[in-house]
CSV table of C-alpha atoms in Angstrom, one decimal:
chain,number,residue,atom,x,y,z
A,1063,MET,CA,53.2,127.3,101.2
A,1064,SER,CA,54.0,130.3,99.0
A,1065,LEU,CA,56.3,133.1,100.0
A,1066,ARG,CA,54.5,135.6,97.8
A,1067,ASN,CA,53.8,138.8,99.9
A,1068,GLN,CA,55.2,137.1,103.0
A,1069,LEU,CA,57.5,139.4,105.0
A,1070,VAL,CA,60.9,137.7,105.6
A,1071,THR,CA,63.5,139.3,107.8
A,1072,VAL,CA,67.0,138.2,106.9
A,1073,PHE,CA,69.8,139.0,109.4
A,1074,GLY,CA,73.2,139.2,107.6
A,1075,GLY,CA,71.5,139.5,104.2
A,1076,SER,CA,74.4,141.4,102.7
A,1077,GLY,CA,77.0,138.7,103.6
A,1078,PHE,CA,78.5,136.0,101.5
A,1079,ILE,CA,75.6,133.5,101.9
A,1080,GLY,CA,72.9,136.0,102.8
A,1081,ARG,CA,72.9,137.7,99.4
A,1082,TYR,CA,72.0,134.4,97.8
A,1083,VAL,CA,69.2,133.9,100.2
A,1084,VAL,CA,67.9,137.4,99.5
A,1085,GLN,CA,68.0,136.8,95.8
A,1086,LYS,CA,66.1,133.5,96.1
A,1087,LEU,CA,63.5,135.0,98.3
A,1088,ALA,CA,62.9,137.9,95.9
A,1089,GLN,CA,62.5,135.4,93.1
A,1090,GLN,CA,59.8,133.7,95.2
A,1091,GLY,CA,57.9,136.9,95.5
A,1092,ALA,CA,58.6,137.5,99.2
A,1093,ARG,CA,58.9,140.9,100.7
A,1094,VAL,CA,62.4,141.0,102.1
A,1095,ARG,CA,63.6,143.0,105.1
A,1096,VAL,CA,67.4,142.9,105.2
A,1097,ALA,CA,68.7,143.6,108.7
A,1098,ILE,CA,72.4,144.6,108.8
A,1099,ARG,CA,74.8,146.7,110.9
A,1100,ARG,CA,75.6,149.2,108.1
A,1101,PRO,CA,72.5,149.6,105.8
A,1102,GLU,CA,74.5,151.5,103.2
A,1103,GLU,CA,76.5,148.3,102.6
A,1104,GLY,CA,73.3,146.4,101.6
A,1105,LEU,CA,72.1,148.8,98.9
A,1106,PHE,CA,73.5,146.5,96.1
A,1107,LEU,CA,70.7,144.0,97.1
A,1108,LYS,CA,67.8,146.2,96.0
A,1109,PRO,CA,68.1,145.5,92.2
A,1110,MET,CA,67.6,141.8,93.0
A,1111,GLY,CA,63.9,142.5,93.5
A,1112,ALA,CA,61.1,144.7,92.2
A,1113,VAL,CA,60.9,148.3,93.3
A,1114,GLY,CA,60.2,148.3,97.0
A,1115,GLN,CA,60.4,144.6,97.4
A,1116,ILE,CA,63.7,144.6,99.3
A,1117,ASP,CA,64.1,146.9,102.3
A,1118,ILE,CA,67.3,147.6,104.1
A,1119,VAL,CA,67.2,148.3,107.8
A,1120,GLN,CA,69.8,148.8,110.5
A,1121,ALA,CA,70.1,146.1,113.2
A,1122,ASN,CA,73.0,145.0,115.4
A,1123,ILE,CA,72.4,141.6,117.0
A,1124,ARG,CA,74.4,142.7,120.0
A,1125,MET,CA,71.6,145.3,120.6
A,1126,PRO,CA,68.3,143.5,121.3
A,1127,ILE,CA,66.2,146.7,120.8
A,1128,SER,CA,67.3,146.9,117.1
A,1129,VAL,CA,66.6,143.2,116.6
A,1130,GLN,CA,63.1,143.6,118.0
A,1131,ALA,CA,62.4,146.4,115.5
A,1132,ALA,CA,63.8,144.2,112.7
A,1133,VAL,CA,61.5,141.2,113.4
A,1134,LYS,CA,58.3,143.2,114.1
A,1135,GLY,CA,55.6,142.1,111.7
A,1136,ALA,CA,57.7,139.4,110.0
A,1137,ASP,CA,56.2,136.1,109.0
A,1138,ILE,CA,59.6,134.4,108.8
A,1139,VAL,CA,63.1,135.1,110.2
A,1140,ILE,CA,66.3,133.9,108.7
A,1141,ASN,CA,69.6,134.3,110.4
A,1142,CYS,CA,72.7,134.3,108.2
A,1143,VAL,CA,75.0,136.1,110.5
A,1144,GLY,CA,78.4,134.6,111.1
A,1145,ILE,CA,82.1,135.5,111.3
A,1146,LEU,CA,85.2,133.4,110.4
A,1147,TYR,CA,87.6,135.2,112.8
A,1148,GLU,CA,87.3,137.5,115.7
A,1149,GLY,CA,88.0,141.3,115.6
A,1150,GLY,CA,87.0,144.2,117.9
A,1151,ALA,CA,83.6,143.6,119.3
A,1152,GLN,CA,82.9,140.9,116.8
A,1153,LYS,CA,83.6,137.8,119.0
A,1154,PHE,CA,82.3,134.3,118.3
A,1155,GLY,CA,80.4,134.2,121.5
A,1156,ALA,CA,78.7,137.6,120.9
A,1157,VAL,CA,77.8,137.0,117.3
A,1158,GLN,CA,77.3,133.3,116.8
A,1159,ALA,CA,76.1,132.2,120.2
A,1160,ARG,CA,74.4,135.1,122.1
A,1161,GLY,CA,73.4,136.9,118.8
A,1162,ALA,CA,71.6,133.9,117.5
A,1163,GLU,CA,69.7,133.4,120.7
A,1164,VAL,CA,68.7,137.1,120.8
A,1165,ILE,CA,67.3,136.8,117.3
A,1166,ALA,CA,65.3,133.7,118.3
A,1167,LEU,CA,64.0,135.2,121.5
A,1168,CYS,CA,62.9,138.4,119.7
A,1169,ALA,CA,61.3,136.4,117.0
A,1170,LYS,CA,59.3,134.4,119.5
A,1171,GLU,CA,58.2,137.5,121.4
A,1172,ALA,CA,57.1,139.0,118.1
A,1173,GLY,CA,55.0,136.0,117.2
A,1174,VAL,CA,57.1,134.8,114.3
A,1175,LYS,CA,56.1,131.3,113.4
A,1176,LYS,CA,59.1,130.2,111.3
A,1177,MET,CA,62.8,130.6,111.6
A,1178,VAL,CA,65.8,129.3,109.7
A,1179,HIS,CA,69.2,129.4,111.3
A,1180,LEU,CA,72.4,129.0,109.4
A,1181,SER,CA,75.0,127.1,111.5
A,1182,ALA,CA,77.9,124.9,110.3
A,1183,ILE,CA,78.9,121.3,110.0
A,1184,GLY,CA,81.3,120.7,112.9
A,1185,ALA,CA,79.2,122.7,115.4
A,1186,ASP,CA,80.3,121.0,118.6
A,1187,ALA,CA,80.3,122.3,122.2
A,1188,ALA,CA,83.2,119.9,123.0
A,1189,SER,CA,85.4,121.1,120.1
A,1190,GLY,CA,88.7,122.8,120.7
A,1191,SER,CA,87.7,125.5,118.3
A,1192,LYS,CA,85.8,128.6,119.6
A,1193,TYR,CA,84.1,128.9,116.2
A,1194,ALA,CA,82.6,125.4,116.5
A,1195,GLN,CA,81.7,125.9,120.2
A,1196,SER,CA,79.9,129.1,119.4
A,1197,LYS,CA,78.0,127.5,116.5
A,1198,ALA,CA,76.8,124.8,118.8
A,1199,ALA,CA,75.8,127.3,121.5
A,1200,GLY,CA,73.9,129.3,118.8
A,1201,GLU,CA,72.0,126.2,117.8
A,1202,ALA,CA,71.1,125.5,121.4
A,1203,GLY,CA,70.0,129.1,122.0
A,1204,VAL,CA,67.8,129.1,118.9
A,1205,ARG,CA,66.2,125.8,119.9
A,1206,ARG,CA,65.6,127.1,123.4
A,1207,HIS,CA,63.2,129.8,122.2
A,1208,MET,CA,62.2,128.6,118.7
A,1209,PRO,CA,62.1,124.7,118.9
A,1210,GLN,CA,60.4,124.7,115.5
A,1211,ALA,CA,63.3,126.5,113.9
A,1212,THR,CA,65.2,124.8,111.0
A,1213,ILE,CA,68.9,124.4,111.4
A,1214,ILE,CA,71.1,124.5,108.3
A,1215,ARG,CA,74.6,123.2,108.6
A,1216,PRO,CA,76.7,123.7,105.5
A,1217,SER,CA,80.3,122.4,105.0
A,1218,VAL,CA,82.8,124.9,103.5
A,1219,VAL,CA,80.9,127.2,101.2
A,1220,PHE,CA,82.4,128.4,97.9
A,1221,GLY,CA,81.4,131.1,95.4
A,1222,PRO,CA,82.8,134.3,93.8
A,1223,GLU,CA,82.8,136.1,97.2
A,1224,ASP,CA,84.1,133.2,99.3
A,1225,ASP,CA,86.9,133.5,101.9
A,1226,PHE,CA,88.1,130.0,101.1
A,1227,PHE,CA,89.4,129.4,97.5
A,1228,ASN,CA,90.0,133.2,97.2
A,1229,ARG,CA,92.2,133.1,100.3
A,1230,PHE,CA,94.4,130.2,99.1
A,1231,ALA,CA,94.7,131.7,95.6
A,1232,ALA,CA,95.7,135.1,97.0
A,1233,LEU,CA,98.4,133.4,99.2
A,1234,ALA,CA,99.7,131.4,96.2
A,1235,ALA,CA,100.0,134.7,94.2
A,1236,PHE,CA,103.0,135.7,96.3
A,1237,ALA,CA,104.1,132.8,98.6
A,1238,PRO,CA,106.4,130.2,97.0
A,1239,VAL,CA,105.6,127.7,99.7
A,1240,LEU,CA,102.1,126.8,101.1
A,1241,PRO,CA,101.7,124.9,104.3
A,1242,LEU,CA,99.5,121.9,104.7
A,1243,VAL,CA,98.2,121.8,108.3
A,1244,ASP,CA,99.0,118.4,109.7
A,1245,GLY,CA,99.7,117.1,106.2
A,1246,GLY,CA,96.5,118.3,104.6
A,1247,HIS,CA,94.6,115.1,105.3
A,1248,THR,CA,91.4,116.8,106.7
A,1249,LYS,CA,88.3,116.0,104.5
A,1250,LEU,CA,86.0,118.8,103.3
A,1251,GLN,CA,82.8,118.8,101.2
A,1252,PRO,CA,82.6,122.2,99.6
A,1253,VAL,CA,79.0,123.3,98.8
A,1254,TYR,CA,78.1,126.1,96.4
A,1255,ALA,CA,76.7,129.3,97.9
A,1256,GLY,CA,73.8,129.3,95.4
A,1257,ASP,CA,72.8,125.8,96.5
A,1258,VAL,CA,72.9,126.9,100.2
A,1259,GLY,CA,70.7,129.9,99.4
A,1260,ALA,CA,68.2,127.7,97.6
A,1261,ALA,CA,68.1,125.2,100.4
A,1262,VAL,CA,67.6,127.9,103.1
A,1263,VAL,CA,64.6,129.3,101.1
A,1264,GLN,CA,63.1,125.9,100.6
A,1265,ALA,CA,63.4,125.3,104.4
A,1266,ALA,CA,61.4,128.5,104.9
A,1267,LEU,CA,58.8,127.3,102.3
A,1268,ASP,CA,58.4,123.7,103.6
A,1269,ASP,CA,56.4,123.2,106.7
A,1270,ALA,CA,57.9,119.7,107.1
A,1271,ALA,CA,61.3,121.3,107.6
A,1272,ALA,CA,60.2,122.8,111.0
A,1273,GLY,CA,62.4,121.5,113.8
A,1274,GLN,CA,64.7,119.7,111.5
A,1275,THR,CA,68.5,119.9,111.0
A,1276,TYR,CA,70.1,119.6,107.6
A,1277,GLU,CA,73.7,119.1,106.7
A,1278,LEU,CA,74.7,120.5,103.3
A,1279,GLY,CA,77.7,119.3,101.3
A,1280,GLY,CA,78.6,119.3,97.6
A,1281,PRO,CA,78.9,116.3,95.3
A,1282,LYS,CA,82.5,115.5,96.1
A,1283,VAL,CA,84.7,115.1,99.2
A,1284,TYR,CA,88.3,116.5,99.0
A,1285,SER,CA,91.3,116.4,101.3
A,1286,MET,CA,92.8,119.8,102.2
A,1287,LYS,CA,95.8,118.9,100.0
A,1288,GLU,CA,93.5,118.2,97.1
A,1289,ILE,CA,91.8,121.6,97.6
A,1290,MET,CA,95.2,123.4,97.6
A,1291,GLN,CA,96.3,121.5,94.5
A,1292,LEU,CA,93.0,122.2,92.7
A,1293,THR,CA,93.4,125.9,93.5
A,1294,LEU,CA,97.0,126.0,92.1
A,1295,ASP,CA,95.9,124.2,88.9
A,1296,THR,CA,93.1,126.7,88.4
A,1297,ILE,CA,95.3,129.7,88.7
A,1298,HIS,CA,98.1,128.1,86.7
A,1299,LYS,CA,100.7,128.3,89.4
A,1300,LYS,CA,103.2,125.8,90.8
A,1301,ARG,CA,103.9,126.0,94.5
A,1302,LEU,CA,105.6,123.7,97.0
A,1303,LEU,CA,103.0,122.2,99.4
A,1304,VAL,CA,104.8,121.4,102.7
A,1305,PRO,CA,103.2,119.4,105.5
A,1306,VAL,CA,103.4,121.4,108.8
A,1307,PRO,CA,102.2,120.3,112.2
A,1308,GLY,CA,99.3,122.5,113.4
A,1309,PHE,CA,101.1,123.4,116.7
A,1310,ALA,CA,104.1,124.7,114.7
A,1311,LEU,CA,101.9,127.1,112.7
A,1312,LYS,CA,100.1,128.6,115.7
A,1313,PRO,CA,102.8,131.1,116.6
A,1314,LEU,CA,102.7,132.5,113.1
A,1315,ALA,CA,98.9,132.5,113.1
A,1316,PHE,CA,99.0,134.4,116.4
A,1317,ALA,CA,101.2,137.1,114.9
A,1318,LEU,CA,99.0,137.4,111.9
A,1319,GLU,CA,95.9,137.9,114.2
A,1320,LEU,CA,97.6,140.8,115.9
A,1321,GLN,CA,98.3,142.9,112.8
A,1322,PRO,CA,95.5,145.3,111.9
A,1323,LEU,CA,96.0,145.9,108.2
A,1324,PHE,CA,94.4,142.8,106.7
A,1325,ALA,CA,92.3,139.8,107.5
A,1326,PRO,CA,94.6,137.0,108.8
A,1327,PRO,CA,95.1,134.3,106.2
A,1328,ILE,CA,94.9,131.7,109.0
A,1329,THR,CA,94.1,131.8,112.7
A,1330,ARG,CA,94.8,129.6,115.6
A,1331,ASP,CA,91.1,128.7,115.8
A,1332,GLN,CA,91.0,127.7,112.2
A,1333,ILE,CA,94.0,125.4,112.8
A,1334,GLU,CA,91.9,123.8,115.5
A,1335,LEU,CA,89.0,123.4,113.1
A,1336,LEU,CA,91.2,121.5,110.6
A,1337,LYS,CA,91.8,118.8,113.2
A,1338,ALA,CA,88.3,117.4,112.3
A,1339,ASP,CA,86.8,116.4,109.0
A,1340,ASN,CA,84.0,118.7,107.7
A,1341,VAL,CA,81.7,116.4,105.7
A,1342,VAL,CA,78.0,115.5,105.8
A,1343,THR,CA,77.2,112.9,108.4
A,1344,GLU,CA,76.1,109.6,106.9
A,1345,GLY,CA,72.3,109.4,107.0
A,1346,ALA,CA,71.8,113.1,107.7
A,1347,LYS,CA,69.1,115.1,105.9
A,1348,GLY,CA,70.7,117.3,103.2
A,1349,LEU,CA,70.4,119.2,100.0
A,1350,LYS,CA,68.3,116.6,98.3
A,1351,ASP,CA,65.7,116.8,101.0
A,1352,LEU,CA,65.5,120.6,100.4
A,1353,GLY,CA,65.0,120.3,96.6
A,1354,VAL,CA,68.6,120.6,95.5
A,1355,THR,CA,68.9,117.3,93.6
A,1356,GLN,CA,72.0,118.2,91.5
A,1357,PRO,CA,74.5,120.0,93.7
A,1358,THR,CA,76.9,122.3,91.9
A,1359,PRO,CA,80.5,120.9,91.6
A,1360,VAL,CA,83.6,122.9,92.5
A,1361,GLU,CA,85.2,122.3,89.1
A,1362,GLY,CA,83.9,124.7,86.5
A,1363,VAL,CA,82.8,127.3,89.1
A,1364,ILE,CA,85.9,128.3,90.8
A,1365,GLU,CA,87.6,129.1,87.5
A,1366,THR,CA,85.0,131.7,86.8
A,1367,TYR,CA,86.4,133.8,89.6
A,1368,LEU,CA,89.9,132.5,90.4
A,1369,TYR,CA,91.2,133.3,86.9
A,1370,ARG,CA,92.0,136.8,88.2
A,1371,TYR,CA,94.9,135.3,90.2
A,1372,ARG,CA,96.6,134.1,87.2
A,1373,ARG,CA,99.7,135.9,85.9
A,1374,GLY,CA,98.6,139.2,84.3
A,1375,GLY,CA,95.0,138.5,85.5
A,1376,GLY,CA,94.5,136.0,82.7
A,1377,LYS,CA,91.1,135.6,81.3
A,1378,PHE,CA,88.1,133.3,81.8
A,1379,GLU,CA,87.5,131.0,78.9
A,1380,PRO,CA,84.3,128.9,79.3
A,1381,ARG,CA,84.5,125.3,78.4
A,1382,PHE,CA,81.8,123.7,76.3
A,1383,SER,CA,81.2,120.0,76.1
């Protein structure tokens, strides 16, 4: 199947992962309709395609009538909407559970044949994390109305706009001590945002991906402690890494959640998430099955954007071998 001249509606297309999906779709010749809450925030996407190829429309997944308008006439629907923490009306249940189901239901009613839904490794209705619970509920809701939908579950995603390595680097810029939740033993398999975008688009292309679930992870598994140390090495800083029980960090996380001035560096729900490893399940379909045969490693990429956290801003010096 070719995506040339196919109309693809992407919910959350201006987000961290969504922008990579939009870029890959444009490269494939698709007509892209980006559905987001604030259309003016998606204007930067337009130069990714030819004149008129990328259209920005207003849609709020908490308001079904706007979702219906966004999927009307679409050949494919891709849902990239997700949040890392709750704030205001943006609750895990409303966005990642009910919102995902609304998109699937509207897509079904509009006669859309293909859907790709971005979930997460660790989606689990029995988890102690509301994030993981809502991701599982979202998958179930999508399957209820669009059983042929493709589910994509990435591990932690990294890239210039990420809220992972950037968060730890920002903390290290002013904090002399960094906590390791429960000793930092949790395993993670960071995957590059560009690889996730390519995999999502391939899932939309490949008829064999219908109804399948894919888990996406990068080429290497790290402990949380290794992630923190790698971040510190990249920004040329030395900080004390101190193991702290998760329960002891929760009061601080609660206080950080209450302040309105900045995104909390850690939340109680994220502490719950760190109780379980976040790696690709053995035997699961993954990047290779979606055409990404050489996953991008963390090393060599994070230095291209974390260098700004070095003293004086530093500078990026490419390494050649």
